Amino acid sequence: HERVAILISGSGSNMVTLADSMVGDHPARPVLVLSNRPDAGGLEKAAARGIPTAVVDHRPFKGDRAGFEAALQAVLDAARPDIICLAGFMRVLSADFVQHWQGRILNIHPSLLPKYRGLDTHARALAAGESEAGCTVHEVTPALDDGPVLGQATVPVRPGDTPETLAARVLEQEHRLYPEVLRRFAAGDRRPVMLN
Ligand code: GAR
């Protein structure tokens, strides 16, 4: 099996759908859930599934990104992942870190890239009057929210949508898209998956 490490910062709902998909004839298995926040809700969900967890708190490294990433790297090296999935991991990673894992590191982003890189994607899509929104899984490269697209799923924007209602609609699709992309990626298939 391909060994998958999942990096989170929060509730970990995408981590859960990824972890729960890696069963049976799936070509991968989860070997680590790593959070930069000790209070991330996803840590308990991973532990409940018997997945090893680790925390590398970014706060003591204040301004020392190289130090933070060296600590991340040490934990990852011990887990020997073949694939890293960023799943709501809210720290920007340096070019050095990304290059070390290039071709083996995926991210999910809550917009139809190349639109709306960065934060507050749903508020920005609504402010722009978009009729469609969605999510993207892509390979991570040194440029933020860039890199080859491995899959996208679209949803309609509905009248009266708020950033919260739109986020919830998109998140349902994230939970379909990311497991589908990971299954193919772990089997060596990098052709983009387009849902909806
Ligand atoms: C997801 O919507 C994910 O796309 C987004 O954070 C949420 C995490 O939810 N990621 C980013 O914004 C990355 N910059 P989760 O912890 O429940 O999976």
mmCIF file of C-alpha atoms and ligand atoms in Angstrom:
data_model
loop_
_atom_site.group_PDB
_atom_site.id
_atom_site.type_symbol
_atom_site.label_atom_id
_atom_site.label_comp_id
_atom_site.label_asym_id
_atom_site.label_seq_id
_atom_site.Cartn_x
_atom_site.Cartn_y
_atom_site.Cartn_z
ATOM 1 C CA HIS A 1 0.000 0.000 0.000
ATOM 2 C CA GLU A 2 0.943 3.614 -0.603
ATOM 3 C CA ARG A 3 1.481 5.344 2.730
ATOM 4 C CA VAL A 4 -0.530 8.549 3.167
ATOM 5 C CA ALA A 5 0.081 11.335 5.699
ATOM 6 C CA ILE A 6 -2.755 13.843 6.115
ATOM 7 C CA LEU A 7 -2.003 17.359 7.373
ATOM 8 C CA ILE A 8 -4.800 19.275 9.092
ATOM 9 C CA SER A 9 -5.409 22.430 11.123
ATOM 10 C CA GLY A 10 -9.074 22.126 12.047
ATOM 11 C CA SER A 11 -12.127 19.916 12.160
ATOM 12 C CA GLY A 12 -10.682 17.444 9.717
ATOM 13 C CA SER A 13 -13.840 16.546 7.816
ATOM 14 C CA ASN A 14 -11.835 16.035 4.624
ATOM 15 C CA MET A 15 -9.294 13.951 6.551
ATOM 16 C CA VAL A 16 -12.160 11.724 7.765
ATOM 17 C CA THR A 17 -13.494 11.127 4.261
ATOM 18 C CA LEU A 18 -9.973 10.372 3.011
ATOM 19 C CA ALA A 19 -9.181 8.039 5.902
ATOM 20 C CA ASP A 20 -12.501 6.217 5.629
ATOM 21 C CA SER A 21 -12.005 5.715 1.895
ATOM 22 C CA MET A 22 -8.678 3.890 2.324
ATOM 23 C CA VAL A 23 -10.056 0.415 2.965
ATOM 24 C CA GLY A 24 -10.436 -2.827 1.050
ATOM 25 C CA ASP A 25 -8.876 -2.795 -2.400
ATOM 26 C CA HIS A 26 -7.840 0.883 -2.112
ATOM 27 C CA PRO A 27 -4.161 1.231 -3.080
ATOM 28 C CA ALA A 28 -3.303 3.415 -0.045
ATOM 29 C CA ARG A 29 -3.555 3.470 3.730
ATOM 30 C CA PRO A 30 -3.369 6.378 6.217
ATOM 31 C CA VAL A 31 -0.185 6.267 8.331
ATOM 32 C CA LEU A 32 -0.273 9.667 10.055
ATOM 33 C CA VAL A 33 -2.531 12.621 10.782
ATOM 34 C CA LEU A 34 -0.425 15.670 11.610
ATOM 35 C CA SER A 35 -1.815 18.958 12.920
ATOM 36 C CA ASN A 36 -0.149 22.310 13.531
ATOM 37 C CA ARG A 37 -2.834 23.044 16.132
ATOM 38 C CA PRO A 38 -3.015 20.998 19.342
ATOM 39 C CA ASP A 39 -6.780 21.699 19.582
ATOM 40 C CA ALA A 40 -7.683 20.580 16.038
ATOM 41 C CA GLY A 41 -10.882 18.540 16.205
ATOM 42 C CA GLY A 42 -9.550 16.190 13.558
ATOM 43 C CA LEU A 43 -6.956 14.751 15.957
ATOM 44 C CA GLU A 44 -9.578 12.921 18.034
ATOM 45 C CA LYS A 45 -11.347 11.698 14.907
ATOM 46 C CA ALA A 46 -8.070 10.236 13.629
ATOM 47 C CA ALA A 47 -7.246 8.637 16.973
ATOM 48 C CA ALA A 48 -10.751 7.112 17.079
ATOM 49 C CA ARG A 49 -9.905 5.460 13.751
ATOM 50 C CA GLY A 50 -6.641 4.064 15.074
ATOM 51 C CA ILE A 51 -4.510 6.373 12.933
ATOM 52 C CA PRO A 52 -1.286 7.648 14.549
ATOM 53 C CA THR A 53 -1.455 11.388 15.247
ATOM 54 C CA ALA A 54 1.141 14.082 15.822
ATOM 55 C CA VAL A 55 1.149 17.791 16.583
ATOM 56 C CA VAL A 56 3.787 20.272 15.481
ATOM 57 C CA ASP A 57 2.553 23.524 17.009
ATOM 58 C CA HIS A 58 3.685 26.434 14.847
ATOM 59 C CA ARG A 59 3.364 29.013 17.633
ATOM 60 C CA PRO A 60 6.646 28.390 19.483
ATOM 61 C CA PHE A 61 8.452 28.864 16.148
ATOM 62 C CA LYS A 62 7.211 32.479 15.807
ATOM 63 C CA GLY A 63 8.730 33.804 12.592
ATOM 64 C CA ASP A 64 11.076 30.794 12.280
ATOM 65 C CA ARG A 65 9.429 29.011 9.377
ATOM 66 C CA ALA A 66 12.538 26.939 8.663
ATOM 67 C CA GLY A 67 12.472 25.655 12.248
ATOM 68 C CA PHE A 68 8.765 24.802 12.041
ATOM 69 C CA GLU A 69 9.250 22.976 8.758
ATOM 70 C CA ALA A 70 12.290 21.078 10.063
ATOM 71 C CA ALA A 71 10.083 19.814 12.900
ATOM 72 C CA LEU A 72 7.341 18.871 10.411
ATOM 73 C CA GLN A 73 9.903 17.136 8.233
ATOM 74 C CA ALA A 74 11.250 15.085 11.159
ATOM 75 C CA VAL A 75 7.769 13.791 12.024
ATOM 76 C CA LEU A 76 7.027 13.031 8.378
ATOM 77 C CA ASP A 77 10.367 11.279 7.844
ATOM 78 C CA ALA A 78 9.576 8.967 10.756
ATOM 79 C CA ALA A 79 6.198 8.070 9.164
ATOM 80 C CA ARG A 80 7.736 7.508 5.688
ATOM 81 C CA PRO A 81 4.718 8.667 3.637
ATOM 82 C CA ASP A 82 4.592 8.127 -0.115
ATOM 83 C CA ILE A 83 1.863 10.762 -0.442
ATOM 84 C CA ILE A 84 1.022 13.835 1.651
ATOM 85 C CA CYS A 85 -2.540 15.186 1.584
ATOM 86 C CA LEU A 86 -3.080 18.720 2.841
ATOM 87 C CA ALA A 87 -6.679 18.760 4.131
ATOM 88 C CA GLY A 88 -7.536 22.130 5.642
ATOM 89 C CA PHE A 89 -3.892 22.695 6.595
ATOM 90 C CA MET A 90 -3.721 26.450 7.049
ATOM 91 C CA ARG A 91 0.038 27.163 7.061
ATOM 92 C CA VAL A 92 1.825 28.249 3.908
ATOM 93 C CA LEU A 93 4.722 25.902 3.129
ATOM 94 C CA SER A 94 8.061 27.160 1.798
ATOM 95 C CA ALA A 95 9.464 26.317 -1.623
ATOM 96 C CA ASP A 96 12.164 24.148 0.006
ATOM 97 C CA PHE A 97 9.618 22.047 1.868
ATOM 98 C CA VAL A 98 7.331 21.731 -1.146
ATOM 99 C CA GLN A 99 10.188 20.815 -3.492
ATOM 100 C CA HIS A 100 11.260 18.005 -1.162
ATOM 101 C CA TRP A 101 7.830 16.401 -1.632
ATOM 102 C CA GLN A 102 7.032 17.611 -5.132
ATOM 103 C CA GLY A 103 4.955 15.153 -7.138
ATOM 104 C CA ARG A 104 3.803 13.503 -3.916
ATOM 105 C CA ILE A 105 1.895 16.323 -2.173
ATOM 106 C CA LEU A 106 -1.758 17.219 -2.801
ATOM 107 C CA ASN A 107 -4.004 19.999 -1.535
ATOM 108 C CA ILE A 108 -7.729 20.709 -1.582
ATOM 109 C CA HIS A 109 -8.766 24.307 -2.066
ATOM 110 C CA PRO A 110 -12.328 25.636 -1.788
ATOM 111 C CA SER A 111 -12.573 27.392 -5.157
ATOM 112 C CA LEU A 112 -12.434 26.613 -8.852
ATOM 113 C CA LEU A 113 -8.738 27.380 -9.335
ATOM 114 C CA PRO A 114 -7.208 29.438 -10.885
ATOM 115 C CA LYS A 115 -9.972 31.645 -9.460
ATOM 116 C CA TYR A 116 -9.783 32.754 -5.816
ATOM 117 C CA ARG A 117 -6.447 31.579 -4.517
ATOM 118 C CA GLY A 118 -5.875 32.264 -0.819
ATOM 119 C CA LEU A 119 -8.471 32.898 1.879
ATOM 120 C CA ASP A 120 -12.172 33.899 2.000
ATOM 121 C CA THR A 121 -12.868 32.184 -1.309
ATOM 122 C CA HIS A 122 -16.642 31.940 -0.872
ATOM 123 C CA ALA A 123 -17.144 35.584 0.145
ATOM 124 C CA ARG A 124 -15.061 36.672 -2.834
ATOM 125 C CA ALA A 125 -16.953 34.416 -5.276
ATOM 126 C CA LEU A 126 -20.283 35.799 -4.012
ATOM 127 C CA ALA A 127 -19.049 39.407 -4.182
ATOM 128 C CA ALA A 128 -18.004 38.819 -7.788
ATOM 129 C CA GLY A 129 -21.493 37.573 -8.681
ATOM 130 C CA GLU A 130 -20.333 34.105 -9.732
ATOM 131 C CA SER A 131 -23.117 31.702 -10.744
ATOM 132 C CA GLU A 132 -20.917 28.679 -10.073
ATOM 133 C CA ALA A 133 -18.452 27.797 -7.313
ATOM 134 C CA GLY A 134 -16.622 24.644 -6.295
ATOM 135 C CA CYS A 135 -13.419 23.033 -5.133
ATOM 136 C CA THR A 136 -10.111 21.907 -6.614
ATOM 137 C CA VAL A 137 -7.593 19.194 -5.737
ATOM 138 C CA HIS A 138 -4.165 20.023 -7.104
ATOM 139 C CA GLU A 139 -0.547 19.030 -6.797
ATOM 140 C CA VAL A 140 1.302 21.432 -4.522
ATOM 141 C CA THR A 141 4.073 23.485 -6.089
ATOM 142 C CA PRO A 142 5.985 26.409 -4.552
ATOM 143 C CA ALA A 143 3.423 28.983 -5.771
ATOM 144 C CA LEU A 144 0.395 29.259 -3.445
ATOM 145 C CA ASP A 145 -2.738 27.406 -4.613
ATOM 146 C CA ASP A 146 -1.141 26.659 -7.955
ATOM 147 C CA GLY A 147 0.119 23.432 -9.492
ATOM 148 C CA PRO A 148 -1.410 20.822 -11.791
ATOM 149 C CA VAL A 149 -5.148 20.331 -11.251
ATOM 150 C CA LEU A 150 -6.047 16.746 -10.353
ATOM 151 C CA GLY A 151 -9.772 17.304 -9.997
ATOM 152 C CA GLN A 152 -12.575 19.816 -9.654
ATOM 153 C CA ALA A 153 -16.218 19.702 -8.598
ATOM 154 C CA THR A 154 -18.699 22.488 -9.219
ATOM 155 C CA VAL A 155 -21.833 23.613 -7.385
ATOM 156 C CA PRO A 156 -24.401 26.265 -8.301
ATOM 157 C CA VAL A 157 -24.486 29.553 -6.410
ATOM 158 C CA ARG A 158 -28.092 30.026 -5.219
ATOM 159 C CA PRO A 159 -30.005 33.249 -4.574
ATOM 160 C CA GLY A 160 -29.586 34.294 -0.955
ATOM 161 C CA ASP A 161 -26.367 32.333 -0.491
ATOM 162 C CA THR A 162 -24.037 33.507 2.251
ATOM 163 C CA PRO A 163 -20.376 32.479 2.517
ATOM 164 C CA GLU A 164 -21.539 29.886 5.060
ATOM 165 C CA THR A 165 -24.293 28.310 2.949
ATOM 166 C CA LEU A 166 -22.021 28.227 -0.080
ATOM 167 C CA ALA A 167 -19.153 26.747 1.961
ATOM 168 C CA ALA A 168 -21.418 23.951 3.172
ATOM 169 C CA ARG A 169 -22.504 23.131 -0.395
ATOM 170 C CA VAL A 170 -18.901 23.119 -1.592
ATOM 171 C CA LEU A 171 -17.702 21.037 1.385
ATOM 172 C CA GLU A 172 -20.112 18.221 0.428
ATOM 173 C CA GLN A 173 -18.379 18.116 -2.944
ATOM 174 C CA GLU A 174 -14.910 18.244 -1.354
ATOM 175 C CA HIS A 175 -15.888 15.058 0.451
ATOM 176 C CA ARG A 176 -16.690 13.368 -2.883
ATOM 177 C CA LEU A 177 -13.787 14.790 -4.863
ATOM 178 C CA TYR A 178 -10.755 14.329 -2.615
ATOM 179 C CA PRO A 179 -11.208 10.566 -2.008
ATOM 180 C CA GLU A 180 -11.794 10.000 -5.719
ATOM 181 C CA VAL A 181 -8.639 11.924 -6.666
ATOM 182 C CA LEU A 182 -6.536 10.195 -3.998
ATOM 183 C CA ARG A 183 -7.656 6.744 -5.114
ATOM 184 C CA ARG A 184 -6.578 7.478 -8.675
ATOM 185 C CA PHE A 185 -3.391 9.280 -7.679
ATOM 186 C CA ALA A 186 -2.294 6.417 -5.439
ATOM 187 C CA ALA A 187 -2.802 4.084 -8.406
ATOM 188 C CA GLY A 188 -0.581 6.312 -10.570
ATOM 189 C CA ASP A 189 -3.394 7.992 -12.520
ATOM 190 C CA ARG A 190 -2.914 11.764 -12.648
ATOM 191 C CA ARG A 191 -5.603 12.576 -15.199
ATOM 192 C CA PRO A 192 -7.946 15.245 -13.808
ATOM 193 C CA VAL A 193 -11.277 14.112 -12.334
ATOM 194 C CA MET A 194 -14.160 16.458 -13.148
ATOM 195 C CA LEU A 195 -17.335 16.020 -11.073
ATOM 196 C CA ASN A 196 -20.715 17.710 -11.748
HETATM 197 C C1 GAR B 1 -12.002 22.912 3.602
HETATM 198 O O1 GAR B 1 -13.098 23.617 3.050
HETATM 199 C C2 GAR B 1 -10.770 23.101 2.735
HETATM 200 O O2 GAR B 1 -11.048 23.164 1.360
HETATM 201 C C3 GAR B 1 -10.274 24.423 3.243
HETATM 202 O O3 GAR B 1 -10.458 24.375 4.630
HETATM 203 C C4 GAR B 1 -11.577 23.534 4.929
HETATM 204 C C5 GAR B 1 -11.126 22.495 5.924
HETATM 205 O O4 GAR B 1 -12.218 21.766 6.423
HETATM 206 N N1 GAR B 1 -8.892 24.610 2.894
HETATM 207 C C6 GAR B 1 -8.337 25.795 2.691
HETATM 208 O O5 GAR B 1 -8.958 26.849 2.780
HETATM 209 C C7 GAR B 1 -6.876 25.746 2.333
HETATM 210 N N2 GAR B 1 -6.333 27.068 2.178
HETATM 211 P P1 GAR B 1 -11.971 20.364 7.156
HETATM 212 O O6 GAR B 1 -10.940 20.599 8.270
HETATM 213 O O7 GAR B 1 -13.319 20.025 7.739
HETATM 214 O O8 GAR B 1 -11.510 19.381 6.150
#
